[in-house]
Short mmCIF file of C-alpha atoms and ligand atoms in Angstrom, two decimals:
data_model
loop_
_atom_site.label_atom_id
_atom_site.label_comp_id
_atom_site.label_asym_id
_atom_site.label_seq_id
_atom_site.Cartn_x
_atom_site.Cartn_y
_atom_site.Cartn_z
CA MET A 61 7.34 73.41 196.32
CA LYS A 62 6.48 75.28 199.48
CA TYR A 63 3.75 73.80 201.64
CA ASN A 64 3.53 76.37 204.37
CA VAL A 65 1.84 79.71 204.13
CA ASN A 66 3.60 82.49 202.18
CA ASP A 67 3.85 86.07 203.40
CA LYS A 68 0.66 87.00 201.56
CA GLY A 69 -1.33 84.37 203.43
CA PHE A 70 -1.52 81.84 200.59
CA TYR A 71 -0.83 78.14 200.33
CA GLY A 72 -0.22 77.76 196.60
CA ASP A 73 -3.47 78.96 195.05
CA PHE A 74 -5.41 78.73 198.29
CA GLY A 75 -5.93 80.87 201.35
CA GLY A 76 -5.87 84.65 201.54
CA ALA A 77 -8.40 86.87 203.30
CA TYR A 78 -11.60 87.42 201.32
CA ILE A 79 -13.51 89.45 203.85
CA PRO A 80 -16.02 92.29 203.91
CA GLU A 81 -14.47 95.70 204.35
CA MET A 82 -16.02 95.96 207.80
CA LEU A 83 -13.71 93.18 209.01
CA TYR A 84 -10.47 94.66 207.67
CA SER A 85 -9.43 96.40 210.86
CA ASN A 86 -9.90 93.25 213.00
CA ILE A 87 -8.01 91.01 210.60
CA ASP A 88 -5.36 93.63 210.03
CA GLU A 89 -4.68 93.92 213.76
CA LEU A 90 -4.24 90.16 214.03
CA ASN A 91 -2.11 90.02 210.93
CA LYS A 92 0.26 92.69 212.14
CA ASN A 93 0.70 91.14 215.57
CA TYR A 94 0.17 87.39 215.66
CA LEU A 95 3.66 86.27 214.62
CA SER A 96 5.61 88.68 216.77
CA ILE A 97 3.48 87.75 219.79
CA ILE A 98 3.59 83.97 219.44
CA GLU A 99 7.29 83.99 218.68
CA GLU A 100 8.11 85.86 221.89
CA ASP A 101 9.83 83.82 224.58
CA SER A 102 7.43 84.99 227.27
CA PHE A 103 4.49 83.86 225.13
CA SER A 104 5.80 80.37 224.43
CA LYS A 105 6.67 80.00 228.11
CA LYS A 106 3.06 80.71 229.08
CA PHE A 107 1.66 78.58 226.27
CA ASN A 108 3.87 75.63 227.21
CA TYR A 109 3.03 76.04 230.89
CA TYR A 110 -0.70 75.66 230.24
CA LEU A 111 -0.20 72.87 227.72
CA LYS A 112 1.78 70.94 230.30
CA LYS A 113 -0.03 71.68 233.57
CA TYR A 114 -3.58 72.21 232.36
CA VAL A 115 -4.03 70.26 229.14
CA GLY A 116 -1.78 67.39 230.21
CA ARG A 117 0.88 67.47 227.50
CA PRO A 118 2.92 65.85 226.16
CA THR A 119 0.29 63.31 225.18
CA PRO A 120 1.66 59.75 224.84
CA LEU A 121 2.68 58.18 221.56
CA TYR A 122 1.32 54.71 222.22
CA TYR A 123 2.33 51.56 220.36
CA ALA A 124 -0.91 49.77 219.51
CA LYS A 125 0.25 46.18 219.69
CA ARG A 126 -2.93 44.29 218.90
CA LEU A 127 -3.95 46.66 216.14
CA SER A 128 -0.44 46.39 214.66
CA GLU A 129 -0.61 42.59 214.71
CA LYS A 130 -3.91 42.60 212.94
CA TYR A 131 -2.63 44.80 210.10
CA ASN A 132 0.91 43.45 210.04
CA SER A 133 2.25 46.92 210.64
CA LYS A 134 3.71 49.13 213.37
CA ILE A 135 0.93 51.44 214.38
CA TYR A 136 1.44 54.23 216.92
CA LEU A 137 -1.40 56.31 218.33
CA LYS A 138 -0.90 59.96 219.19
CA ARG A 139 -3.20 60.24 222.19
CA GLU A 140 -4.88 63.64 221.79
CA ASP A 141 -7.94 62.00 223.32
CA LEU A 142 -6.15 62.33 226.65
CA CYS A 143 -6.07 66.13 226.49
CA HIS A 144 -8.27 68.02 228.95
CA THR A 145 -11.79 68.25 227.44
CA GLY A 146 -11.13 65.13 225.40
CA ALA A 147 -9.66 66.31 222.11
CA HIS A 148 -6.94 68.34 220.40
CA LYS A 149 -9.11 71.47 220.12
CA ILE A 150 -7.91 72.88 223.43
CA ASN A 151 -4.34 73.29 222.11
CA ASN A 152 -5.67 76.00 219.83
CA THR A 153 -8.07 77.67 222.28
CA ILE A 154 -5.30 78.02 224.89
CA GLY A 155 -3.04 79.61 222.28
CA GLN A 156 -5.68 82.01 221.01
CA ILE A 157 -6.88 83.16 224.41
CA LEU A 158 -3.29 83.95 225.45
CA LEU A 159 -2.93 85.90 222.21
CA ALA A 160 -6.21 87.74 222.90
CA LYS A 161 -4.88 88.79 226.30
CA GLU A 162 -1.70 90.13 224.72
CA LEU A 163 -3.92 92.19 222.40
CA ASN A 164 -5.82 93.52 225.46
CA LYS A 165 -9.10 91.94 224.47
CA LYS A 166 -11.71 91.51 227.20
CA LYS A 167 -14.25 89.27 225.52
CA ILE A 168 -14.16 86.10 223.47
CA ILE A 169 -16.64 84.98 220.86
CA ALA A 170 -16.73 81.70 218.99
CA GLU A 171 -19.03 79.69 216.79
CA THR A 172 -19.70 76.02 217.29
CA GLY A 173 -21.51 73.26 215.43
CA ALA A 174 -21.43 70.12 217.52
CA GLY A 175 -20.29 72.10 220.51
CA GLN A 176 -16.77 70.67 220.85
CA HIS A 177 -15.04 73.92 219.91
CA GLY A 178 -17.57 75.82 222.04
CA VAL A 179 -16.71 73.69 225.06
CA ALA A 180 -12.95 74.11 224.49
CA THR A 181 -13.46 77.88 224.20
CA ALA A 182 -15.75 78.15 227.25
CA THR A 183 -13.16 76.14 229.19
CA VAL A 184 -10.25 78.49 228.52
CA CYS A 185 -12.48 81.55 229.11
CA ALA A 186 -13.29 80.20 232.59
CA LEU A 187 -9.60 79.50 233.09
CA MET A 188 -8.62 83.06 232.17
CA GLY A 189 -11.66 84.83 233.62
CA MET A 190 -12.84 86.22 230.30
CA LYS A 191 -16.40 86.81 229.13
CA CYS A 192 -17.46 84.22 226.58
CA VAL A 193 -20.25 84.32 224.00
CA ILE A 194 -20.82 81.24 221.85
CA TYR A 195 -22.94 81.37 218.69
CA MET A 196 -24.68 78.15 217.83
CA GLY A 197 -27.41 77.28 215.33
CA GLU A 198 -30.82 76.71 216.88
CA VAL A 199 -30.99 73.25 215.32
CA ASP A 200 -27.59 72.34 216.77
CA ILE A 201 -28.62 73.59 220.21
CA GLU A 202 -31.44 71.04 220.09
CA ARG A 203 -29.18 68.25 218.82
CA GLN A 204 -26.27 68.85 221.18
CA ARG A 205 -27.87 69.37 224.59
CA PRO A 206 -25.04 67.95 226.74
CA ASN A 207 -22.45 70.27 225.19
CA VAL A 208 -24.80 73.25 225.50
CA GLU A 209 -25.16 72.53 229.21
CA ARG A 210 -21.39 72.05 229.57
CA MET A 211 -20.77 75.48 228.10
CA LYS A 212 -23.36 77.02 230.42
CA ILE A 213 -21.85 75.31 233.47
CA LEU A 214 -18.52 76.81 232.42
CA GLY A 215 -20.13 80.26 232.43
CA ALA A 216 -20.53 80.90 228.71
CA GLU A 217 -23.51 82.65 227.16
CA ILE A 218 -25.05 80.75 224.25
CA ARG A 219 -26.66 82.83 221.50
CA PRO A 220 -28.81 80.92 219.03
CA ALA A 221 -28.45 81.58 215.30
CA ILE A 222 -31.97 81.53 213.93
CA SER A 223 -31.39 82.35 210.25
CA GLY A 224 -30.87 80.02 207.28
CA SER A 225 -30.50 76.35 208.11
CA LYS A 226 -29.87 77.33 211.76
CA THR A 227 -26.61 75.36 211.81
CA LEU A 228 -22.86 75.98 211.85
CA LYS A 229 -22.60 78.31 208.85
CA ASP A 230 -25.34 80.54 210.26
CA ALA A 231 -23.63 80.60 213.65
CA THR A 232 -20.42 81.63 211.85
CA ASN A 233 -22.26 84.51 210.15
CA GLU A 234 -23.65 85.72 213.48
CA ALA A 235 -20.22 85.55 215.12
CA MET A 236 -18.71 87.56 212.25
CA ARG A 237 -21.45 90.17 212.61
CA HIS A 238 -20.78 90.43 216.35
CA TRP A 239 -17.07 90.87 215.70
CA ILE A 240 -17.64 93.61 213.13
CA ASN A 241 -19.70 95.51 215.71
CA ASN A 242 -17.23 94.96 218.59
CA PRO A 243 -13.75 95.16 217.06
CA ASP A 244 -11.96 96.79 219.97
CA ASP A 245 -12.59 94.60 222.97
CA THR A 246 -13.39 91.23 221.36
CA HIS A 247 -11.33 88.39 219.93
CA TYR A 248 -12.95 85.76 217.73
CA ILE A 249 -11.56 82.26 218.32
CA ILE A 250 -11.92 80.14 215.18
CA GLY A 251 -11.73 76.41 215.88
CA SER A 252 -9.95 74.93 212.88
CA VAL A 253 -7.42 75.79 210.16
CA VAL A 254 -10.11 77.68 208.25
CA GLY A 255 -11.21 81.28 207.86
CA PRO A 256 -9.30 84.29 206.53
CA HIS A 257 -5.52 84.56 206.88
CA PRO A 258 -3.95 84.57 209.48
CA TYR A 259 -6.32 82.07 211.13
CA PRO A 260 -5.28 78.93 209.20
CA ASP A 261 -1.60 79.60 209.91
CA MET A 262 -2.20 80.65 213.50
CA VAL A 263 -4.27 77.57 214.33
CA ALA A 264 -1.79 75.28 212.54
CA ARG A 265 1.06 76.74 214.60
CA PHE A 266 -0.79 76.19 217.87
CA GLN A 267 -1.68 72.62 216.87
CA SER A 268 1.86 71.91 215.61
CA VAL A 269 2.82 70.97 219.17
CA ILE A 270 1.41 67.55 218.19
CA SER A 271 4.07 66.81 215.54
CA GLU A 272 6.74 68.56 217.61
CA GLU A 273 6.18 65.86 220.21
CA VAL A 274 5.97 63.03 217.67
CA LEU A 275 9.46 63.95 216.41
CA TYR A 276 11.18 63.07 219.68
CA GLN A 277 8.71 60.44 220.85
CA LEU A 278 9.21 58.39 217.70
CA ASP A 279 12.97 58.85 217.85
CA GLU A 280 12.94 57.23 221.30
CA VAL A 281 11.31 54.03 220.05
CA GLU A 282 12.21 53.76 216.35
CA ASP A 283 15.64 55.40 216.19
CA ARG A 284 14.34 57.78 213.57
CA ASN A 285 12.09 60.72 214.06
CA TYR A 286 9.69 60.18 211.19
CA PRO A 287 7.13 57.50 210.31
CA ASP A 288 6.30 56.13 206.86
CA TYR A 289 2.68 57.23 207.14
CA ILE A 290 0.74 59.79 209.13
CA LEU A 291 -3.04 59.41 209.24
CA ALA A 292 -5.53 61.96 210.54
CA CYS A 293 -9.20 62.70 210.03
CA VAL A 294 -10.06 66.00 208.35
CA GLY A 295 -13.05 68.19 209.14
CA GLY A 296 -11.62 71.68 208.75
CA GLY A 297 -8.24 70.05 209.17
CA SER A 298 -6.69 71.27 212.42
CA ASN A 299 -5.71 67.98 214.02
CA ALA A 300 -4.31 66.85 210.67
CA ALA A 301 -2.43 70.14 210.21
CA GLY A 302 -0.97 69.76 213.71
CA ILE A 303 0.36 66.27 213.16
CA PHE A 304 1.54 66.94 209.56
CA TYR A 305 3.21 70.27 210.39
CA HIS A 306 6.82 69.30 211.10
CA TYR A 307 6.75 66.66 208.36
CA LEU A 308 5.43 68.80 205.52
CA ASP A 309 8.86 69.01 203.87
CA ASN A 310 9.94 65.44 204.63
CA LYS A 311 8.89 63.58 201.49
CA LYS A 312 9.68 60.22 203.06
CA VAL A 313 6.51 60.65 205.08
CA LYS A 314 3.20 59.97 203.36
CA LEU A 315 0.53 62.33 204.65
CA ILE A 316 -2.96 60.87 204.58
CA GLY A 317 -6.11 62.88 205.39
CA ILE A 318 -9.37 61.03 205.92
CA GLU A 319 -12.63 62.77 205.07
CA ALA A 320 -16.17 61.83 205.95
CA GLY A 321 -17.91 60.01 203.11
CA GLY A 322 -21.22 60.09 205.00
CA MET A 323 -23.74 57.76 203.35
CA GLY A 324 -21.42 57.46 200.33
CA ILE A 325 -20.11 60.03 197.88
CA GLU A 326 -22.65 59.07 195.22
CA THR A 327 -25.58 59.75 197.60
CA LYS A 328 -24.97 63.50 198.06
CA LYS A 329 -25.19 62.89 201.80
CA SER A 330 -21.48 63.35 202.29
CA ALA A 331 -18.76 65.67 203.52
CA ALA A 332 -15.94 64.40 201.26
CA THR A 333 -14.71 67.80 200.13
CA THR A 334 -11.69 66.82 198.01
CA THR A 335 -13.84 64.37 196.03
CA LEU A 336 -17.03 66.42 195.72
CA GLY A 337 -15.79 69.98 196.05
CA ASN A 338 -14.09 72.55 193.88
CA LYS A 339 -12.46 75.93 194.20
CA GLY A 340 -14.35 78.77 195.80
CA ILE A 341 -14.49 81.12 198.75
CA LEU A 342 -15.65 79.81 202.10
CA HIS A 343 -15.50 81.72 205.38
CA GLY A 344 -13.04 84.24 204.04
CA SER A 345 -10.58 81.95 202.36
CA LYS A 346 -10.08 80.53 198.89
CA THR A 347 -10.24 76.79 199.24
CA LEU A 348 -12.04 73.64 198.14
CA LEU A 349 -15.67 73.46 199.11
CA MET A 350 -18.86 71.67 198.23
CA GLN A 351 -21.11 73.96 196.20
CA ASP A 352 -23.84 73.85 193.60
CA LYS A 353 -23.68 75.29 190.07
CA ASN A 354 -24.53 78.75 191.38
CA GLY A 355 -21.81 78.71 193.99
CA GLN A 356 -24.23 78.12 196.86
CA VAL A 357 -22.62 76.06 199.60
CA THR A 358 -24.23 72.63 199.76
CA GLU A 359 -25.28 71.17 203.09
CA PRO A 360 -22.76 68.49 204.11
CA TYR A 361 -23.60 65.30 205.92
CA SER A 362 -21.61 62.98 208.18
CA ILE A 363 -22.48 60.80 211.16
CA SER A 364 -19.75 62.69 213.01
CA ALA A 365 -20.63 66.29 213.77
CA GLY A 366 -16.98 67.38 213.76
CA LEU A 367 -16.43 66.31 210.13
CA ASP A 368 -19.76 67.69 208.95
CA TYR A 369 -18.22 70.74 207.26
CA PRO A 370 -18.57 71.73 203.57
CA GLY A 371 -14.93 72.76 203.08
CA ILE A 372 -11.35 72.10 204.15
CA GLY A 373 -8.68 74.54 205.23
CA PRO A 374 -6.48 76.08 202.49
CA LEU A 375 -3.38 74.16 203.65
CA HIS A 376 -5.18 70.89 202.90
CA ALA A 377 -6.54 72.20 199.61
CA HIS A 378 -2.91 72.90 198.64
CA LEU A 379 -1.59 69.54 199.89
CA PHE A 380 -4.32 67.84 197.86
CA ASP A 381 -3.78 69.97 194.77
CA SER A 382 0.00 69.50 194.82
CA LYS A 383 -0.41 65.78 195.62
CA ARG A 384 1.82 66.15 198.69
CA GLY A 385 -1.12 64.79 200.69
CA LYS A 386 -3.49 61.98 199.84
CA TYR A 387 -7.12 62.31 200.86
CA ILE A 388 -9.40 59.32 201.27
CA SER A 389 -13.07 59.28 202.16
CA VAL A 390 -14.61 56.83 204.60
CA ASP A 391 -18.35 56.22 204.90
CA ASP A 392 -20.32 56.27 208.16
CA ASN A 393 -20.58 52.50 208.15
CA ASP A 394 -16.83 51.85 207.85
CA ALA A 395 -16.03 54.56 210.39
CA MET A 396 -18.37 53.05 212.98
CA ASN A 397 -16.90 49.59 212.44
CA ALA A 398 -13.38 51.00 212.80
CA GLY A 399 -14.37 52.74 216.04
CA LEU A 400 -15.72 49.48 217.42
CA GLU A 401 -12.61 47.61 216.28
CA LEU A 402 -10.30 50.06 218.07
CA SER A 403 -12.45 49.72 221.20
CA ARG A 404 -12.11 45.94 221.16
CA LEU A 405 -8.45 45.71 220.15
CA GLU A 406 -6.96 48.49 222.24
CA GLY A 407 -9.52 49.44 224.88
CA ILE A 408 -9.90 52.92 223.45
CA ILE A 409 -13.33 54.19 222.35
CA PRO A 410 -12.51 56.96 219.86
CA ALA A 411 -14.55 59.98 218.87
CA ILE A 412 -16.45 59.13 215.69
CA GLU A 413 -14.47 61.80 213.82
CA THR A 414 -11.30 60.00 214.82
CA ALA A 415 -12.72 56.57 213.96
CA HIS A 416 -12.66 57.55 210.27
CA ALA A 417 -8.85 57.57 210.35
CA PHE A 418 -8.83 53.96 211.55
CA ALA A 419 -10.83 52.64 208.61
CA VAL A 420 -8.18 52.88 205.89
CA PHE A 421 -5.44 50.44 206.95
CA ASP A 422 -6.64 47.93 204.35
CA ARG A 423 -6.45 50.57 201.64
CA LEU A 424 -2.77 51.45 202.19
CA GLU A 425 0.43 49.48 201.79
CA ILE A 426 1.45 49.57 205.42
CA LYS A 427 2.94 46.09 205.82
CA ASN A 428 5.94 46.37 208.19
CA ARG A 429 5.77 50.15 207.92
CA VAL A 430 5.73 52.67 210.75
CA VAL A 431 2.35 54.36 210.91
CA VAL A 432 1.28 57.19 213.23
CA VAL A 433 -2.44 57.84 213.62
CA ASN A 434 -3.69 60.99 215.28
CA LEU A 435 -6.22 59.86 217.86
CA SER A 436 -7.86 63.27 217.85
CA GLY A 437 -10.52 62.69 220.49
CA ARG A 438 -12.31 60.34 222.84
CA GLY A 439 -15.73 58.85 222.27
CA ASP A 440 -17.54 59.86 225.47
CA LYS A 441 -19.42 62.61 223.65
CA ASP A 442 -20.53 60.08 221.01
CA LEU A 443 -21.97 57.43 223.27
CA GLU A 444 -25.52 58.09 222.04
CA THR A 445 -24.41 57.59 218.43
CA TYR A 446 -22.64 54.35 219.28
CA ILE A 447 -25.74 53.13 221.16
CA LYS A 448 -28.07 54.00 218.29
CA TRP A 449 -25.70 52.30 215.86
CA GLY A 450 -25.75 49.12 217.96
CA LYS A 451 -24.02 46.09 216.36
CA TYR A 452 -21.63 45.57 219.25
C1 PLP B 161 -13.58 68.89 215.90
C2 PLP B 161 -12.97 67.55 215.81
C3 PLP B 161 -12.37 67.08 214.62
C4 PLP B 161 -12.42 67.85 213.33
O1 PLP B 161 -11.76 69.06 213.34
P1 PLP B 161 -10.35 69.28 212.62
O2 PLP B 161 -10.17 70.74 212.64
O3 PLP B 161 -10.43 68.70 211.25
O4 PLP B 161 -9.34 68.57 213.44
C5 PLP B 161 -11.75 65.85 214.64
N1 PLP B 161 -11.72 65.08 215.75
C6 PLP B 161 -12.28 65.50 216.91
C7 PLP B 161 -12.21 64.61 218.09
C8 PLP B 161 -12.92 66.75 216.99
O5 PLP B 161 -13.48 67.14 218.14
#
């Protein structure tokens, strides 16, 4: 079984590029060029330079002693929360903006829901002196003030999406429309391992620096370069793809993705795609998504904005389908408790997305096993949610 993308852009049954004809030329240009560009020595030199000097890589692999004692296990935390801007997303935006420059693009567009990907994009646009337009649903602009202001401080223009539910999917539609009308000078930075091929593969490659580091960091402390378990939360699936990447073919490693159960999968207020979803086309790729009988995408729900997405990337759909990966859903309540537990045991307040990955230790047989958890982001942005939640 092959877990990586094939030359047609598919992961098993999933993936591909299901796009309107108007987008063919943009996607075709990327498709023809992305591999040759990112495999060039001069490109990886630049990419690694910015990852090291600007993002702050390599991020530590930290042995969580008190957490390990509590669960009778050996738990290591991959500290993506220590990246510049507070999460793994910047690994991808650095990679894509360097690629855009190689393709002679002058402008960057992106869509954002909670604003985390928007901030990571606005950041690298400031860094590279490129014009930046971020599409965001009107409702999300209201809900995510601090991130909207961050993007503006960084010099980005925010364009509200005012159609439909005025949220992420509408912002995505607007960004696509913009790209169709400006194919020559604009690159569209997608923020997760979703969208038409080659985006899922491209984003996974940029994020794979995470597992590339885990290989040697684990070897230094465990005398072997692989753990028994890798845990990561899954929204679209980019932080999980990054930390799974170099272990996809190593069957000794159990790959565990944690999805947002929201209020509980039986309540319909959920974002647990592998449990509630089925096959369909979402944002240009064939994958698993939550939809009604007529194929209309259903509105997801999670307490964490970054997991509040109705699909998963095609790589994860394939890992789930082939049983190479195991996907577990965690409700808001358990995620919040896990976030508070990590705060108290290790002095690390995680992003609420990340907290989901810390709520499943009891559900796995991890006694005396080596476990690596991707600590995808820090909780500063979620302080309001923690405060509202209370109970600490
Ligand atoms: C955006 C985000 C996620 C979810 O996105 P993936 O593509 O699934 O990684 C998870 N954690 C944090 C901290 C995020 O900002």
